[in-house]
CSV table of C-alpha atoms in Angstrom, one decimal:
chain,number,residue,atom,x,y,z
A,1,UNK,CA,-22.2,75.6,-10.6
A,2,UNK,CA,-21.0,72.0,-10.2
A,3,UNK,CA,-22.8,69.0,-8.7
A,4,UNK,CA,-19.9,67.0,-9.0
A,5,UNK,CA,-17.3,66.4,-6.6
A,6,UNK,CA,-13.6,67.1,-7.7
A,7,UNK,CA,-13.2,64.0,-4.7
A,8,UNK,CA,-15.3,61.6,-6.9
A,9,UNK,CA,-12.7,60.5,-9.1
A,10,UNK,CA,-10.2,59.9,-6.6
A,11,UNK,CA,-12.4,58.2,-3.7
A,12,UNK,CA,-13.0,55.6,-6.4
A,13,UNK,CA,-9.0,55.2,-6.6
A,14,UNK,CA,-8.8,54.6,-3.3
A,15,UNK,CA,-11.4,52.3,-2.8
A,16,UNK,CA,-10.2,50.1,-6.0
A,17,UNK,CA,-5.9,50.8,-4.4
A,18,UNK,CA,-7.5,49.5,-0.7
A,19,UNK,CA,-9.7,46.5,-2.4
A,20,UNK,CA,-5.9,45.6,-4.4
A,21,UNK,CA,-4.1,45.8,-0.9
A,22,UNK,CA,-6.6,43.8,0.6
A,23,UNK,CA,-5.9,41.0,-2.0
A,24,UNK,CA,-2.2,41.0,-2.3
A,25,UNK,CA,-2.2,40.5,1.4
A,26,UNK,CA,-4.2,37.4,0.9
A,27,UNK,CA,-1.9,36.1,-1.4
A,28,UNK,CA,1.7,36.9,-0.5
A,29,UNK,CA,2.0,32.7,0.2
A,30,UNK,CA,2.2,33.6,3.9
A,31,UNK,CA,-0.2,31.1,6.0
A,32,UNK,CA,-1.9,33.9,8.4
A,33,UNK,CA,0.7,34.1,10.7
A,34,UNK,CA,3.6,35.5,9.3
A,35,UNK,CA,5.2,32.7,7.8
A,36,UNK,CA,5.3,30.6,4.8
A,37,UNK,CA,3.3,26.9,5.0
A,38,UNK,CA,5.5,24.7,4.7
A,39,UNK,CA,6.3,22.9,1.2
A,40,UNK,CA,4.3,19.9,0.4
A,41,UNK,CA,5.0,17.0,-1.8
A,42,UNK,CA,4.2,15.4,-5.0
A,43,UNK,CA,3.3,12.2,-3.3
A,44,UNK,CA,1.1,13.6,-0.5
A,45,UNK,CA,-0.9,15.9,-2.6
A,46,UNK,CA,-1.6,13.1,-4.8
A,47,UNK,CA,-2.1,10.5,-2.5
A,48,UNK,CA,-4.3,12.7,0.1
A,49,UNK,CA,-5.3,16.2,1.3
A,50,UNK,CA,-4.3,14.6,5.0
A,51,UNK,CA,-0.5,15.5,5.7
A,52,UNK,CA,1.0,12.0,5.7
A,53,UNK,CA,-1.7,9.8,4.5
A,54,UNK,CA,-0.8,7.1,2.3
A,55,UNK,CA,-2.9,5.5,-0.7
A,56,UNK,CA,-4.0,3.8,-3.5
A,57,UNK,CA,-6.9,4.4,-5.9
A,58,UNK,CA,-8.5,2.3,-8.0
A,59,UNK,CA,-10.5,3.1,-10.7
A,60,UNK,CA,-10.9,2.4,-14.7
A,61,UNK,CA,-9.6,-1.1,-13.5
A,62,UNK,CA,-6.1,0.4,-13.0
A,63,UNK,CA,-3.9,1.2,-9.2
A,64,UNK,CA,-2.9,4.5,-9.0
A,65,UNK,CA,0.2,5.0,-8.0
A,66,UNK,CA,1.1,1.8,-10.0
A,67,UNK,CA,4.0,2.1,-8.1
A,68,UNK,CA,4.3,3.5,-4.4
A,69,UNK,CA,6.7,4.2,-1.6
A,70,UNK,CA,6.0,3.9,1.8
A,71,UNK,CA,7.6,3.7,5.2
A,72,UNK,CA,7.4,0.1,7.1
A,73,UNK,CA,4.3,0.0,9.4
A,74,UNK,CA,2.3,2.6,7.0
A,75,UNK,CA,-1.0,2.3,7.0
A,76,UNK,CA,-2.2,2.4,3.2
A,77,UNK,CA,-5.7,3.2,2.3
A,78,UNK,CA,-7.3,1.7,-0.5
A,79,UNK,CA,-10.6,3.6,-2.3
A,80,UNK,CA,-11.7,1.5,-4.6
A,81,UNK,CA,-14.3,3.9,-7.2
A,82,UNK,CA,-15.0,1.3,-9.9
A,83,UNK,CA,-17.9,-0.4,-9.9
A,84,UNK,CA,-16.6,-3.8,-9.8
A,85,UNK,CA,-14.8,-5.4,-6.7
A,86,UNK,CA,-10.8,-5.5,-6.4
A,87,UNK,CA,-8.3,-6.7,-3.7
A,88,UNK,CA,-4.3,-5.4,-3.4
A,89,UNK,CA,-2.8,-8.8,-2.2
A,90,UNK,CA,0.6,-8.7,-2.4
A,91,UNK,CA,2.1,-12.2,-4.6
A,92,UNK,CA,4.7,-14.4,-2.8
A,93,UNK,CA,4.3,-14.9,1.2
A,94,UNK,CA,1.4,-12.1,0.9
A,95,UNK,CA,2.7,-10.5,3.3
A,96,UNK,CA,-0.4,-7.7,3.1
A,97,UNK,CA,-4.1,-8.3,1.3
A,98,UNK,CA,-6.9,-6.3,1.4
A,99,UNK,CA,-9.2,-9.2,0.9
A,100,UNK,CA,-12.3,-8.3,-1.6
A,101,UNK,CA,-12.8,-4.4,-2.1
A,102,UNK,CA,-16.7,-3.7,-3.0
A,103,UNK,CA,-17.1,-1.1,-5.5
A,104,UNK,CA,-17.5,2.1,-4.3
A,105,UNK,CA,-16.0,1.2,-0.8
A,106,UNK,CA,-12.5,1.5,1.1
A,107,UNK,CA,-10.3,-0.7,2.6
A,108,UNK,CA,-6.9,-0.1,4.6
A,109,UNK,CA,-4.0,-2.3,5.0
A,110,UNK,CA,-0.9,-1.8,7.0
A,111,UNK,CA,2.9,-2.1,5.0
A,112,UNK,CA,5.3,-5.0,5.8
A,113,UNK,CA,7.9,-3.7,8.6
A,114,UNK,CA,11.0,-5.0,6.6
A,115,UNK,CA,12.2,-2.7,3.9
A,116,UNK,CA,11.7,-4.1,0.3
A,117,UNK,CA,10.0,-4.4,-2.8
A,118,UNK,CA,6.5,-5.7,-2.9
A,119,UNK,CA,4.5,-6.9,-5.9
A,120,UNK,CA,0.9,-6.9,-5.5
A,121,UNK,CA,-2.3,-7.7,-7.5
A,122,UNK,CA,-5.8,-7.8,-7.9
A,123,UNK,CA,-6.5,-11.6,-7.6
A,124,UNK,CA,-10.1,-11.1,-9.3
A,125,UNK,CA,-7.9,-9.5,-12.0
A,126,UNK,CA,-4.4,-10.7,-12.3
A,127,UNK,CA,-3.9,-8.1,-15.3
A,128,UNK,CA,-4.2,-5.5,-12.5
A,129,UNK,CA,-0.7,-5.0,-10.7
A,130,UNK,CA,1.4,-2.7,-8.9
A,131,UNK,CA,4.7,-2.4,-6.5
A,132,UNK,CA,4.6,-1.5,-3.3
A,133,UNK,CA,8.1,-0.5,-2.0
A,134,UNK,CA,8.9,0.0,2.0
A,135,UNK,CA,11.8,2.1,2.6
């Protein structure tokens, strides 16, 4: 006689086919509620994880995006993670600045209203520069 189960084998099938099910539901790209989130952007996952946000990071004494599109009237945050202090004043009329950045710290700025291109610097480092375009 027997000790083993003819049911062994195939309990452990089921278990591993419902543990399989479980995860393919987790991952058929559906957000919980039947539908598919909705697509995201280049530019918003790289700029933020919050939907919309707008900025610009420095660090290794370089803007990231160099070069950036925004709407006019955006607020633009600026996250400074070099050591060393930085502004984004725009050249010209200087229509925005963010005035001296500490390192380590954050600073926000709101985007000219009228649609154009922008050049903009750090005025502690003139080699520093960037675009900002309003569209």
């Amino acid at each position: 006689m027997s000790l083993t189960s003819p049911w062994r084998g195939r309990s452990a099938l089921v278990g591993a086919a419902c543990v399989l099910l479980a995860l393919a539901g987790c991952s058929n790209g559906s957000n919980g509620y039947g539908t598919a989130p909705a697509p995201t952007s280049a530019a918003s996952t790289a700029s933020s994880a919050v939907p919309g946000a707008v900025r610009i990071v420095i660090e290794n004494f370089t803007f990231s995006p160099a070069d950036l599109q925004v709407r006019p009237g955006a607020k633009v945050t600026v996250v400074n993670r070099d050591s060393a202090s930085h502004t984004v004043t725009a050249t010209g009329d200087k229509p925005f600045d963010t005035g001296t950045i500490s390192g380590g710290a954050t600073a926000t700025f709101t985007a000219p209203s009228t649609p154009g291109s922008y050049s903009y610097l750090c005025t502690i480092h003139p080699n520093m520069k960037g675009t900002l375009t309003v569209t």
